Short mmCIF file of C-alpha atoms in Angstrom, two decimals:
data_model
loop_
_atom_site.label_atom_id
_atom_site.label_comp_id
_atom_site.label_asym_id
_atom_site.label_seq_id
_atom_site.Cartn_x
_atom_site.Cartn_y
_atom_site.Cartn_z
CA MET T 1 61.34 -30.24 -36.28
CA SER T 2 61.82 -31.60 -33.02
CA LEU T 3 64.19 -32.62 -30.61
CA ARG T 4 64.63 -33.85 -27.28
CA ALA T 5 67.74 -34.70 -25.01
CA LEU T 6 68.86 -35.18 -22.04
CA PHE T 7 71.74 -33.55 -20.37
CA VAL T 8 73.66 -33.77 -16.83
CA THR T 9 73.71 -30.57 -14.83
CA THR T 10 77.27 -29.54 -15.79
CA ARG T 11 78.17 -26.50 -18.18
CA HIS T 12 79.97 -29.10 -20.25
CA GLY T 13 76.59 -31.01 -20.53
CA ALA T 14 74.47 -27.25 -21.15
CA HIS T 15 77.00 -26.90 -24.22
CA ALA T 16 77.22 -30.32 -25.71
CA VAL T 17 73.52 -29.64 -25.60
CA ARG T 18 73.29 -26.45 -26.83
CA HIS T 19 75.60 -27.21 -29.93
CA ALA T 20 73.43 -30.46 -30.68
CA ALA T 21 70.35 -28.09 -31.37
CA GLU T 22 72.22 -25.37 -32.79
CA ARG T 23 73.16 -28.06 -35.41
CA ARG T 24 69.60 -29.72 -35.64
CA LEU T 25 67.86 -26.34 -36.39
CA ALA T 26 70.56 -25.16 -38.81
CA ALA T 27 69.53 -28.38 -41.00
CA HIS T 28 66.26 -27.40 -40.65
CA LEU T 29 66.02 -23.66 -41.50
CA PRO T 30 66.02 -21.92 -44.84
CA LEU T 31 68.94 -19.58 -46.04
CA GLY T 32 67.36 -16.36 -44.76
CA ASP T 33 67.05 -17.50 -41.45
CA ALA T 34 71.13 -18.67 -41.01
CA GLY T 35 72.69 -15.60 -40.84
CA PRO T 36 73.34 -12.67 -37.82
CA ASP T 37 70.18 -11.28 -36.59
CA ASP T 38 68.16 -14.12 -37.36
CA LEU T 39 66.02 -17.20 -36.14
CA ALA T 40 68.98 -19.21 -35.42
CA THR T 41 71.05 -16.57 -33.54
CA THR T 42 68.19 -16.15 -31.33
CA ALA T 43 67.98 -19.75 -30.66
CA ALA T 44 71.15 -20.22 -29.92
CA LEU T 45 70.94 -17.46 -27.22
CA LEU T 46 67.67 -18.70 -25.75
CA ILE T 47 68.81 -22.33 -25.66
CA ALA T 48 72.35 -21.50 -24.04
CA GLU T 49 70.42 -18.55 -21.24
CA LEU T 50 67.82 -21.48 -20.15
CA THR T 51 70.67 -24.47 -20.00
CA ALA T 52 72.70 -22.54 -18.09
CA ASN T 53 70.33 -21.66 -15.76
CA ALA T 54 68.98 -25.08 -15.36
CA VAL T 55 72.61 -26.06 -14.63
CA LEU T 56 73.21 -23.49 -12.30
CA HIS T 57 69.42 -23.55 -10.83
CA GLY T 58 67.99 -26.48 -10.95
CA ARG T 59 71.07 -29.21 -10.33
CA VAL T 60 70.07 -31.98 -8.17
CA PRO T 61 72.54 -34.90 -7.81
CA GLY T 62 72.54 -37.57 -10.05
CA ARG T 63 69.34 -36.17 -11.77
CA GLU T 64 69.52 -35.14 -15.97
CA VAL T 65 67.72 -31.54 -17.06
CA ARG T 66 65.66 -32.13 -20.35
CA LEU T 67 65.51 -29.94 -23.25
CA ASP T 68 62.76 -29.71 -25.89
CA VAL T 69 63.23 -27.36 -28.88
CA ARG T 70 59.99 -27.36 -31.36
CA LEU T 71 60.15 -25.27 -34.42
CA ASP T 72 57.02 -25.46 -36.79
CA ALA T 73 56.50 -22.95 -39.53
CA SER T 74 54.65 -20.09 -37.05
CA GLU T 75 57.10 -20.63 -33.75
CA LEU T 76 60.36 -21.76 -32.08
CA ARG T 77 59.50 -23.52 -28.40
CA ILE T 78 62.00 -24.20 -25.85
CA GLU T 79 61.62 -25.90 -23.19
CA VAL T 80 64.37 -26.95 -20.09
CA THR T 81 62.78 -29.35 -17.78
CA ASP T 82 64.54 -29.95 -13.96
CA ALA T 83 64.58 -31.84 -10.66
CA ARG T 84 64.65 -28.23 -8.80
CA GLY T 85 60.64 -27.76 -8.70
CA ASP T 86 61.24 -25.77 -4.85
CA ARG T 87 63.50 -22.97 -7.03
CA TRP T 88 61.51 -20.78 -9.54
CA PRO T 89 63.32 -17.99 -11.85
CA ALA T 90 62.58 -14.69 -11.75
CA PRO T 91 64.07 -11.65 -13.00
CA GLN T 92 65.79 -9.35 -11.26
CA ASN T 93 66.51 -5.28 -11.03
CA PRO T 94 69.64 -5.20 -12.79
CA ASP T 95 70.69 -2.24 -10.59
CA SER T 96 70.17 -4.63 -7.19
CA GLY T 97 73.95 -6.20 -7.23
CA GLY T 98 72.48 -9.42 -7.69
CA GLU T 99 74.70 -12.23 -9.22
CA SER T 100 71.77 -13.56 -10.38
CA GLY T 101 68.34 -13.20 -12.80
CA ARG T 102 69.98 -11.26 -15.18
CA VAL T 103 69.77 -13.88 -17.67
CA LEU T 104 65.65 -13.60 -17.67
CA LEU T 105 66.10 -10.47 -18.82
CA LEU T 106 68.11 -11.28 -21.78
CA VAL T 107 65.19 -14.34 -22.20
CA GLU T 108 62.30 -11.78 -21.92
CA ALA T 109 64.37 -9.27 -24.63
CA LEU T 110 64.73 -11.95 -26.93
CA ALA T 111 61.50 -13.94 -26.42
CA ASP T 112 57.79 -13.40 -27.78
CA ASP T 113 57.07 -14.78 -24.39
CA TRP T 114 58.04 -17.18 -21.97
CA GLY T 115 57.05 -18.43 -17.90
CA VAL T 116 57.53 -21.26 -15.79
CA ARG T 117 55.67 -24.67 -14.73
CA PRO T 118 55.48 -26.95 -12.68
CA HIS T 119 56.59 -30.84 -13.74
CA HIS T 120 55.48 -33.51 -11.96
CA PRO T 121 56.58 -35.20 -9.80
CA GLY T 122 58.62 -32.12 -8.20
CA GLY T 123 60.40 -30.26 -10.79
CA LYS T 124 59.78 -27.72 -13.27
CA THR T 125 60.13 -26.41 -16.89
CA VAL T 126 60.86 -23.13 -17.91
CA TRP T 127 60.05 -22.06 -21.60
CA ALA T 128 60.36 -19.04 -24.31
CA VAL T 129 58.79 -18.82 -27.06
CA TYR T 130 59.76 -16.72 -30.35
CA ARG T 131 57.23 -16.26 -33.11
CA ARG T 132 58.28 -16.26 -36.74
#
């Protein structure tokens, strides 16, 4: 299963694309993966956090963000590509008092691996992998 969707960098845009991805994933998951504490829940949380982070930190007026979700027998891969290549995410210490960076602590806790890579011509892709 794969899904590629563009969304505007607003809360509504992130919300709409998250729900579209959740519906698409639910249609392709076995029943055992569709309850609490399962792949569907983890996917929804990762997609919500990564898309919200892109809206907050990756916004460039007039540019959209792209969500790519791929699910196969071994893993779920989520990628969010935005136009702000100059602002790379970095996890923050939760005791630092800052108001950002905590999303990545959640991503680190849920995903088996995550990272950031440049996206030509000046953006970035933040990705997370959850192995089944």
